[in-house]
XYZ file of C-alpha atoms in Angstrom:
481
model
C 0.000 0.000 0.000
C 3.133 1.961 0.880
C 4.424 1.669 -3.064
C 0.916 3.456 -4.118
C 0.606 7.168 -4.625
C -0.820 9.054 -2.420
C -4.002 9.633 -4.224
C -4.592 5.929 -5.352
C -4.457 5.330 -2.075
C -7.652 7.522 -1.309
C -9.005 6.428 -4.399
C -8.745 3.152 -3.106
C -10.315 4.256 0.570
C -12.964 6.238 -0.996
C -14.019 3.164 -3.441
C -13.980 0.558 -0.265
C -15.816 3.276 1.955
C -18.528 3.495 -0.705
C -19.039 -0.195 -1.040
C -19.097 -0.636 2.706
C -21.765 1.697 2.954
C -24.033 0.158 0.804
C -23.362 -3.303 1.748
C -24.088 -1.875 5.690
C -26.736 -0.407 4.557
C -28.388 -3.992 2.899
C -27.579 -6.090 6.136
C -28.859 -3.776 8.008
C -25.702 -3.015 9.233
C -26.034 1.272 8.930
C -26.397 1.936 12.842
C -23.061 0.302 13.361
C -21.140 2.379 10.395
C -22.618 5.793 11.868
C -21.732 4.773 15.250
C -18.565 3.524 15.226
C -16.987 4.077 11.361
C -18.817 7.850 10.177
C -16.773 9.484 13.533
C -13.142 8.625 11.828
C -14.092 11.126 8.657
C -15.609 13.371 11.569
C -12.364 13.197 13.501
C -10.384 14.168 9.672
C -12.445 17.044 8.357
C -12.114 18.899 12.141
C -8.149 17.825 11.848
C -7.926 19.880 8.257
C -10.062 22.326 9.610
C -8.352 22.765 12.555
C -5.165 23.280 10.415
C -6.685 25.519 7.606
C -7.673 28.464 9.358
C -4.157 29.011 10.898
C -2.554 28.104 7.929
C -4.183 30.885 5.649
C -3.623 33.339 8.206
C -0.309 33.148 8.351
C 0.526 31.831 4.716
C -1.475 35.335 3.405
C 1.076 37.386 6.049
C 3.929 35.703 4.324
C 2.704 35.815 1.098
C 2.094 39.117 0.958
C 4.736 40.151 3.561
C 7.487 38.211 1.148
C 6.311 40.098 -1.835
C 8.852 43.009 -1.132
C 7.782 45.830 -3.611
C 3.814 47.146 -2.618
C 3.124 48.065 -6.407
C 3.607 44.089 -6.943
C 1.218 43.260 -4.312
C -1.848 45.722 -5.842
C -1.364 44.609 -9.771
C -0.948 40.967 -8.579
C -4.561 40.901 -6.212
C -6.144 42.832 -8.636
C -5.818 40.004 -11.388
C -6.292 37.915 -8.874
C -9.813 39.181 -8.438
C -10.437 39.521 -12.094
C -9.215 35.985 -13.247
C -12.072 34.866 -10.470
C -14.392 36.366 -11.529
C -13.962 35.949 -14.998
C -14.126 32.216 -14.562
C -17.386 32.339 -11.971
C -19.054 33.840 -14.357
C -18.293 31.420 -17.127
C -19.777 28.405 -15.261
C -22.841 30.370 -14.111
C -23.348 31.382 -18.100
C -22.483 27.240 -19.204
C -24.617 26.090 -16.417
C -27.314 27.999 -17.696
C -26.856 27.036 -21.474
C -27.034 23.493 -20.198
C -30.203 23.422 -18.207
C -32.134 25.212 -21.406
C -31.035 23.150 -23.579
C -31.286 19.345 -21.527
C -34.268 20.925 -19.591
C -34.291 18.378 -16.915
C -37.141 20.025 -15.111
C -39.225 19.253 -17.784
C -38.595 15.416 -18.275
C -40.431 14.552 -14.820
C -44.289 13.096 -15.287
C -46.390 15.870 -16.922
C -48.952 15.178 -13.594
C -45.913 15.691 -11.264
C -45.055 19.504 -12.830
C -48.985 20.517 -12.772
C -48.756 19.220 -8.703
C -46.039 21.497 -8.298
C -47.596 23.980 -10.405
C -50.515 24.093 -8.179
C -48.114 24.146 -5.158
C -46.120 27.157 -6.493
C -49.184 29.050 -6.905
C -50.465 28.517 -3.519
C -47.636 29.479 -1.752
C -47.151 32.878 -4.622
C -50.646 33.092 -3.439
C -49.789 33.517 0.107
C -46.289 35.101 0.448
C -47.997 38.219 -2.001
C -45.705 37.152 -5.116
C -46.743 37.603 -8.620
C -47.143 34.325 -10.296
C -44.589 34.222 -13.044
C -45.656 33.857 -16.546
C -49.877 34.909 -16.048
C -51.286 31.270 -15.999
C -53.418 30.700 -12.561
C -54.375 26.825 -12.459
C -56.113 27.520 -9.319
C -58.617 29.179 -11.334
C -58.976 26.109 -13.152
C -62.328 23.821 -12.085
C -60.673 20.923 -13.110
C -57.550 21.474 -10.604
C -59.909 22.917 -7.664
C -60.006 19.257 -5.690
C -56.186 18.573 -6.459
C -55.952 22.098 -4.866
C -57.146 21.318 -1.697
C -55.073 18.175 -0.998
C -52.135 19.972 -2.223
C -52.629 22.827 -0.037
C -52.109 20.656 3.043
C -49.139 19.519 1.496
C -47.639 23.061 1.117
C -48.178 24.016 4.744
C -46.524 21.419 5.926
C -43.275 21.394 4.017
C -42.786 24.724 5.053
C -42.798 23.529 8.607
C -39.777 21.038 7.871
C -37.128 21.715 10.632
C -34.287 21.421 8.103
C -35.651 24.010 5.781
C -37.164 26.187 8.197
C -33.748 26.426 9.626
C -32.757 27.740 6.437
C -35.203 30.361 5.566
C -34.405 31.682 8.486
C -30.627 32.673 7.789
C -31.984 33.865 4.163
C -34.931 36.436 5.512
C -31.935 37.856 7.962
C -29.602 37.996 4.981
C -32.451 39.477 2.792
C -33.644 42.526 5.362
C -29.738 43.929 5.707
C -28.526 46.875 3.572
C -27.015 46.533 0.510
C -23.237 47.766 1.366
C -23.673 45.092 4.879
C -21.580 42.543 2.562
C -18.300 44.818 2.754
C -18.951 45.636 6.751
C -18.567 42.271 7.361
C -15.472 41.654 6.032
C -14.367 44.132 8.265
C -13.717 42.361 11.520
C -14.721 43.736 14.999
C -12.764 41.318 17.337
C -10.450 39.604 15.070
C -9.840 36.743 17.944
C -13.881 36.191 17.580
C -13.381 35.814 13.919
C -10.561 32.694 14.177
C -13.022 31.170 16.615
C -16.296 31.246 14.655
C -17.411 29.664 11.590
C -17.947 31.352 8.228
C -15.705 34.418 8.985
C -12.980 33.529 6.694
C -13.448 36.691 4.698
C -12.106 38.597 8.009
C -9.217 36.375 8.369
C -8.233 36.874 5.050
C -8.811 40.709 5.282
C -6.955 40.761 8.863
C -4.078 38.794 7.214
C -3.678 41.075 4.177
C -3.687 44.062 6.231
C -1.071 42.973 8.555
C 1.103 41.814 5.424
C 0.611 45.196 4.233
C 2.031 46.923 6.690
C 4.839 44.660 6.964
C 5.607 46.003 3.743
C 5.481 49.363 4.874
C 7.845 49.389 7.751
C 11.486 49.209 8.190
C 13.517 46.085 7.320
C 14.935 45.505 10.513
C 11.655 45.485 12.285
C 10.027 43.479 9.859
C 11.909 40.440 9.417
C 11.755 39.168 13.171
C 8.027 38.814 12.449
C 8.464 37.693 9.386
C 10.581 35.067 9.934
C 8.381 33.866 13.142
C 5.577 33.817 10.497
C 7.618 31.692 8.072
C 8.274 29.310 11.014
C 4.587 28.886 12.420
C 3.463 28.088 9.138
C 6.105 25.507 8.409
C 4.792 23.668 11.708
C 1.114 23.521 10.534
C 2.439 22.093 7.350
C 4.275 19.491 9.430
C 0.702 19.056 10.838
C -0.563 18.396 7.620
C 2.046 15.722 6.702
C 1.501 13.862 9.533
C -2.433 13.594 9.457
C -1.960 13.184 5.627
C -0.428 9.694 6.848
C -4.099 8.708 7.456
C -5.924 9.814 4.878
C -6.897 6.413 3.236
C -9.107 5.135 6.324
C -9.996 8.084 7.086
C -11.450 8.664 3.433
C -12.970 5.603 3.670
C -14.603 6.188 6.911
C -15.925 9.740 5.708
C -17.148 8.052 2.400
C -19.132 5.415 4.214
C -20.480 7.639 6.943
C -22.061 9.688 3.714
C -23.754 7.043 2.171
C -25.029 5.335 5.085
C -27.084 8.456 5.732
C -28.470 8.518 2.643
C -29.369 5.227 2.577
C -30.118 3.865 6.081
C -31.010 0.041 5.861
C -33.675 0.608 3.134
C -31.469 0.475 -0.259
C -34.792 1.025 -2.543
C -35.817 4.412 -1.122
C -32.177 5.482 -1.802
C -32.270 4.304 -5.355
C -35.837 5.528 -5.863
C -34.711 9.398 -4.611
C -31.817 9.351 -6.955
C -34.278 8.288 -9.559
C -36.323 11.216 -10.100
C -33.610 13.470 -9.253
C -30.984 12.201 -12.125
C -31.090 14.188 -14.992
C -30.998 17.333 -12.816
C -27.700 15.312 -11.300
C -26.820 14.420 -14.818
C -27.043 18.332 -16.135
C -24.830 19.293 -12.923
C -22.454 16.853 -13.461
C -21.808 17.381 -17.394
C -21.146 21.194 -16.547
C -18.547 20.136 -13.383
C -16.761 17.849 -15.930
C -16.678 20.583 -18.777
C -15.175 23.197 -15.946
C -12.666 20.569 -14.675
C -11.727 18.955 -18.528
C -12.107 21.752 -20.510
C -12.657 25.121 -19.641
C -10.151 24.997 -17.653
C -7.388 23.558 -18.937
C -8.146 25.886 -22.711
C -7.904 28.899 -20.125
C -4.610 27.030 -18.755
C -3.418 26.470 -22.520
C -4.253 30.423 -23.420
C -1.857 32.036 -20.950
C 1.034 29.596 -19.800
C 1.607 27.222 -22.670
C 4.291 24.931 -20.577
C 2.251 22.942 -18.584
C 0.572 20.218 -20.567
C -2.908 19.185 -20.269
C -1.918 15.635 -18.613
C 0.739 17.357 -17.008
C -1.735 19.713 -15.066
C -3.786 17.073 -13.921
C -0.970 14.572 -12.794
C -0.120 17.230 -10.650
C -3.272 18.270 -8.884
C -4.325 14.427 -8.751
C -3.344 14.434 -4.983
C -5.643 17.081 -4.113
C -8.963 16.810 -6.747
C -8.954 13.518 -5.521
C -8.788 14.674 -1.477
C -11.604 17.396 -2.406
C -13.513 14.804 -3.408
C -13.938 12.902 -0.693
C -14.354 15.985 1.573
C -16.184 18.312 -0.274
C -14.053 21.541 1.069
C -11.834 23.560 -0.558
C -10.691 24.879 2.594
C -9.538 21.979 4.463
C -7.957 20.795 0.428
C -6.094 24.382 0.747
C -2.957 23.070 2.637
C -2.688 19.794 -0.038
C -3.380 22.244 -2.724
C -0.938 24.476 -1.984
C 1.801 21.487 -2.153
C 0.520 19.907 -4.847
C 0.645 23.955 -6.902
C 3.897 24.908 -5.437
C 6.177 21.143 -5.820
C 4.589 19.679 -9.106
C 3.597 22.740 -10.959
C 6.485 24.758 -10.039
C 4.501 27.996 -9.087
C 6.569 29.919 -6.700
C 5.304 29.945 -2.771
C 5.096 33.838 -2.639
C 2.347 33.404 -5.655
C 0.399 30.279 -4.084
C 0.678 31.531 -0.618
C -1.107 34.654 -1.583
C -3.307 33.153 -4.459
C -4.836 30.013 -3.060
C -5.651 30.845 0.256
C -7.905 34.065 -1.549
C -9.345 31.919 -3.888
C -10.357 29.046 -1.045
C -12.579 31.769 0.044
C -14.049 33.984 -2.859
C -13.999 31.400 -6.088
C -16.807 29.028 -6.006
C -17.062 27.993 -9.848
C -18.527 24.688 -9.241
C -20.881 25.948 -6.375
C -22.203 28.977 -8.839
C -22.315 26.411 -11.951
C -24.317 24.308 -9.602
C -26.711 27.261 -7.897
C -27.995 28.598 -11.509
C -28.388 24.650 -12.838
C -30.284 23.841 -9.764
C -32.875 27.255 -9.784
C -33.820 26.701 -13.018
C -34.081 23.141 -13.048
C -36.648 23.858 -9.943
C -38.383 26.589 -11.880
C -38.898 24.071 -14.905
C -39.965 20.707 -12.624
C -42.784 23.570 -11.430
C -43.974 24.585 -15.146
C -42.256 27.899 -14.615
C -39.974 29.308 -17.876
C -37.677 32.007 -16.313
C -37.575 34.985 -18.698
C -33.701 35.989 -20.108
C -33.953 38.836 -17.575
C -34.574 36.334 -14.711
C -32.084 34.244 -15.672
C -29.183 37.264 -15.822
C -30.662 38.077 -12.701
C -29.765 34.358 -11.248
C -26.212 35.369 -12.874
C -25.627 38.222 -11.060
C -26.658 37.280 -7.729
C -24.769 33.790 -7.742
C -22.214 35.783 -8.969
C -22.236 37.701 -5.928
C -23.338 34.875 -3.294
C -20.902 32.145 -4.165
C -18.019 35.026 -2.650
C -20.129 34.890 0.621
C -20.621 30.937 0.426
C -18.119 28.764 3.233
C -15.851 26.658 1.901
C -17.286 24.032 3.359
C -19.559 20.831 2.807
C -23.099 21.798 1.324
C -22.540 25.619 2.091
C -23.952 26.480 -1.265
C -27.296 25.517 -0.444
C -28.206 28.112 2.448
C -26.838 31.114 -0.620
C -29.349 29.266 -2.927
C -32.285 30.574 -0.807
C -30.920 34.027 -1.595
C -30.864 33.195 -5.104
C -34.213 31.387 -5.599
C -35.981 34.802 -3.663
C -34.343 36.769 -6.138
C -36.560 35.929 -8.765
C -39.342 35.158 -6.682
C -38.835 31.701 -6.315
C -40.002 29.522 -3.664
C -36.821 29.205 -1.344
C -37.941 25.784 0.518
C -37.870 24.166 -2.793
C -34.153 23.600 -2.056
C -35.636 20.943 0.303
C -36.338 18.905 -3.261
C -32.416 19.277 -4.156
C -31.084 17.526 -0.755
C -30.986 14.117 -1.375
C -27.863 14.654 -4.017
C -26.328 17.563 -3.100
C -23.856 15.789 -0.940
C -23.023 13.983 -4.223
C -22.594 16.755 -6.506
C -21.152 18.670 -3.409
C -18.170 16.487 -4.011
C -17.698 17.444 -7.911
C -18.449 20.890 -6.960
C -15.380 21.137 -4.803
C -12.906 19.440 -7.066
C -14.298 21.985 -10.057
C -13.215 24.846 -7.115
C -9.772 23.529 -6.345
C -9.122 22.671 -10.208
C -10.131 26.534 -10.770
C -7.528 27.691 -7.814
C -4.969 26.330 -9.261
C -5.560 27.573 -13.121
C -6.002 31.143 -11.474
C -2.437 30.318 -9.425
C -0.435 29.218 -12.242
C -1.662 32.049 -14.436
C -0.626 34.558 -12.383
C 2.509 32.844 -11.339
C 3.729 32.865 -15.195
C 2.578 36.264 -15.520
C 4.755 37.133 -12.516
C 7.445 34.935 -14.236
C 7.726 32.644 -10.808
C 6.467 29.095 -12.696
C 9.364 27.336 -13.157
C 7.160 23.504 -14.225
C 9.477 21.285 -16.428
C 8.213 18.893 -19.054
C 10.176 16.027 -17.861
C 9.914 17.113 -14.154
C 8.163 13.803 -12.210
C 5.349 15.323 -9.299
C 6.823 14.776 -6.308
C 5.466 12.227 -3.988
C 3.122 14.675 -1.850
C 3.634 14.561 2.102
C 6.384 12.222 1.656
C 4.606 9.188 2.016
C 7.458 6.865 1.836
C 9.135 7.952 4.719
């Protein structure tokens, strides 16, 4: 097992975790896999979490801190930005051209659509929202009985806890002003910000502050902190290393955890959920494989022109394959920044500055994902967004996925935001659940693969990419020792 790379080996964990869950799950065995299996791939995703935070504070500091010249530092984060952005909005605009043209919505049972038809309008009906395209079925005689039965079922899937929940973060997101985004990022207590979740915009703000004025103040004064900087991080990479030792069980204990949720001891219901939800999967999927395949590697091609397409992925292998089994780009950040910086040669002042900001603010395969999964839930309810609507969805995915964690199923709290922006029902996200852990996992491999195109871009631009045809990836986290 020793002799295997590092990510066959979680290849390997991942494909044994999967088939223990489902074999759990058909002898009944699913209470014993949550119990005493699901708590190992607990026990790893708090271990990279633990080590993330820390590690993009001070790898920002040092990053920025090591840049030297201050003009350097403002033309480098400004295309930075733009390269993001550039590229979110790309898989928002492919996402969309998918799900018109597949229209998965619209290949569920014609009955099915005119159920949820009737449901949408009932709830428009009672939130005060104008019912999209000027066709009332409720006004219908022959839909008046199916009404009434459906009405019932309305009320009380807006009482589900686990959407509830939900709607409640989006109407306190909705009622704040417009410029609250940008006072947020601002941190009050930065000490409160390292201890609570979803604040990594104010760590990352914090850190490029106090790398800033690093920058700005005498040598001599500087480098003690500097070099204490350069030394904590080199310890949490250490930390990395050694819990990297692990990874294979503890993939396969995270994997198996997954499905046996999902599943519990009742394989059918599994299989029939997956059923009606898989062209909407399908439609997902093809535009997470055209980001990872594709897009991004012609984007690679256009700008640096030494890495080869094989090349780029034998490198990153280590970590698409670790973001896959734990759908975050934020505890992937410390194997994607050894994976960027040893097989593709980008230089650690680049990645230390690059990856850690794009952990945070580029979601690709979350906003490719968001504008698939809003129209797909307008189309399953007989609604046809107009072209306005749809930019619309652009620009406010756009502008969510910067906000979204980069964590597990984060995306699906900014899709309430998303859905009410073109006056969509927002518990509808409740249909979406049963395979967004699934897609979750796609989503975050599409993020890291993104990362990295954005690092090595600006790495050539900044002539620090020194990646060699013949150069062999290095064996990541020195397995062998």
């Amino acid at each position: 097992m020793k002799k295997l790379a590092l990510h066959w080996q979680i290849l390997i964990g991942m494909t044994l975790g999967v088939i223990w869950a489902l074999l759990s799950s058909a002898l009944g065995w699913s209470s014993f896999t949550l119990n005493w299996i699901n708590p190992f791939g607990t026990i790893f995703i708090n271990l990279l979490k633990l080590i993330a935070v820390p590690l993009v504070l001070f790898s920002i500091i040092g990053g920025v801190a090591n840049i030297g010249d201050p003009s350097s530092l403002g033309r480098m984060g400004g295309k930075t930005l733009l390269i993001y952005l550039v590229t979110t909005v790309m898989a928002i605009s492919l996402g969309l051209v998918l799900v018109n043209t597949i229209k998965p919505g619209k290949l569920i049972d014609k009955q099915s659509r005119i159920d949820n038809r009737i449901r949408y309008e009932i709830w428009a009906d009672n939130e005060g929202h104008e019912i999209k395209d000027g066709i009332h079925y409720l006004k219908d005689p022959v839909f008046f009985e199916r009404a009434q039965n459906i009405s019932k079922l309305s009320e009380s899937e807006l009482k589900e806890v686990s959407v509830s929940d939900k709607l409640e973060k989006a109407k306190e997101q909705k009622n704040i002003s417009p410029l609250q985004p940008l006072v947020d990022i601002v941190p009050e207590n930065f000490f409160f910000s390292l201890s609570s979740n979803g604040l990594m915009l104010q760590i990352i703000f914090f850190a490029l502050f106090f790398g800033v004025c690093l920058l700005f103040i005498p040598n001599e004064k500087s480098q003690p902190v500097l070099i204490l900087v350069n030394g904590i991080n080199e310890v949490f990479l250490k930390m990395v290393d050694l819990v990297m030792q692990g990874a294979p069980f503890f993939v396969f204990a995270l994997l198996a955890g997954v499905v046996s949720k999902m599943a519990g001891d009742d394989l059918a219901k599994v299989l029939e959920i997956f059923k009606g939800l898989s062209w909407y999967a399908a439609t997902v999927l093809i535009g997470l494989l055209l980001m990872i395949f594709v897009i991004y590697p012609g984007i690679l091609k256009l700008f640096v022109k030494k890495i080869p397409y094989f090349g780029f992925f034998k490198a990153m292998g280590p970590a698409q394959t670790l973001a896959f089994s734990t759908s975050s780009s934020a505890a992937t950040l410390p194997i994607t920044m050894e994976c960027v910086e040893h097989n593709l040669g980008v230089d650690k002042k680049i990645s230390s500055f690059v990856l850690p900001i794009g952990a945070t603010v580029n979601m690709d395969g979350t906003s490719l994902y968001q504008a698939v999964a809003v129209v797909f839930l307008a189309q399953m309810h007989m609604i046809d967004l107009t072209i306005g609507q749809q930019i619309t969805v652009v620009i406010t995915t756009a502008l969510a996925s910067i906000g979204s964690a980069a964590v597990p199923s984060a995306g699906l709290v900014m899709m309430i935001v998303v859905l009410d922006s073109v006056g969509l029902n927002p518990a509808w996200i409740a249909i979406v659940f049963p395979v967004d852990r699934i897609l979750d996992m796609f989503r975050t491999v599409v993020n890291v693969t993104g990362d990295a195109t954005v690092c090595s871009i600006i790495a050539d631009g900044e002539d620090m990419l020194t990646y060699k045809n013949n150069k062999k990836p290095t064996e990541t986290f020195n397995m062998d020792s």
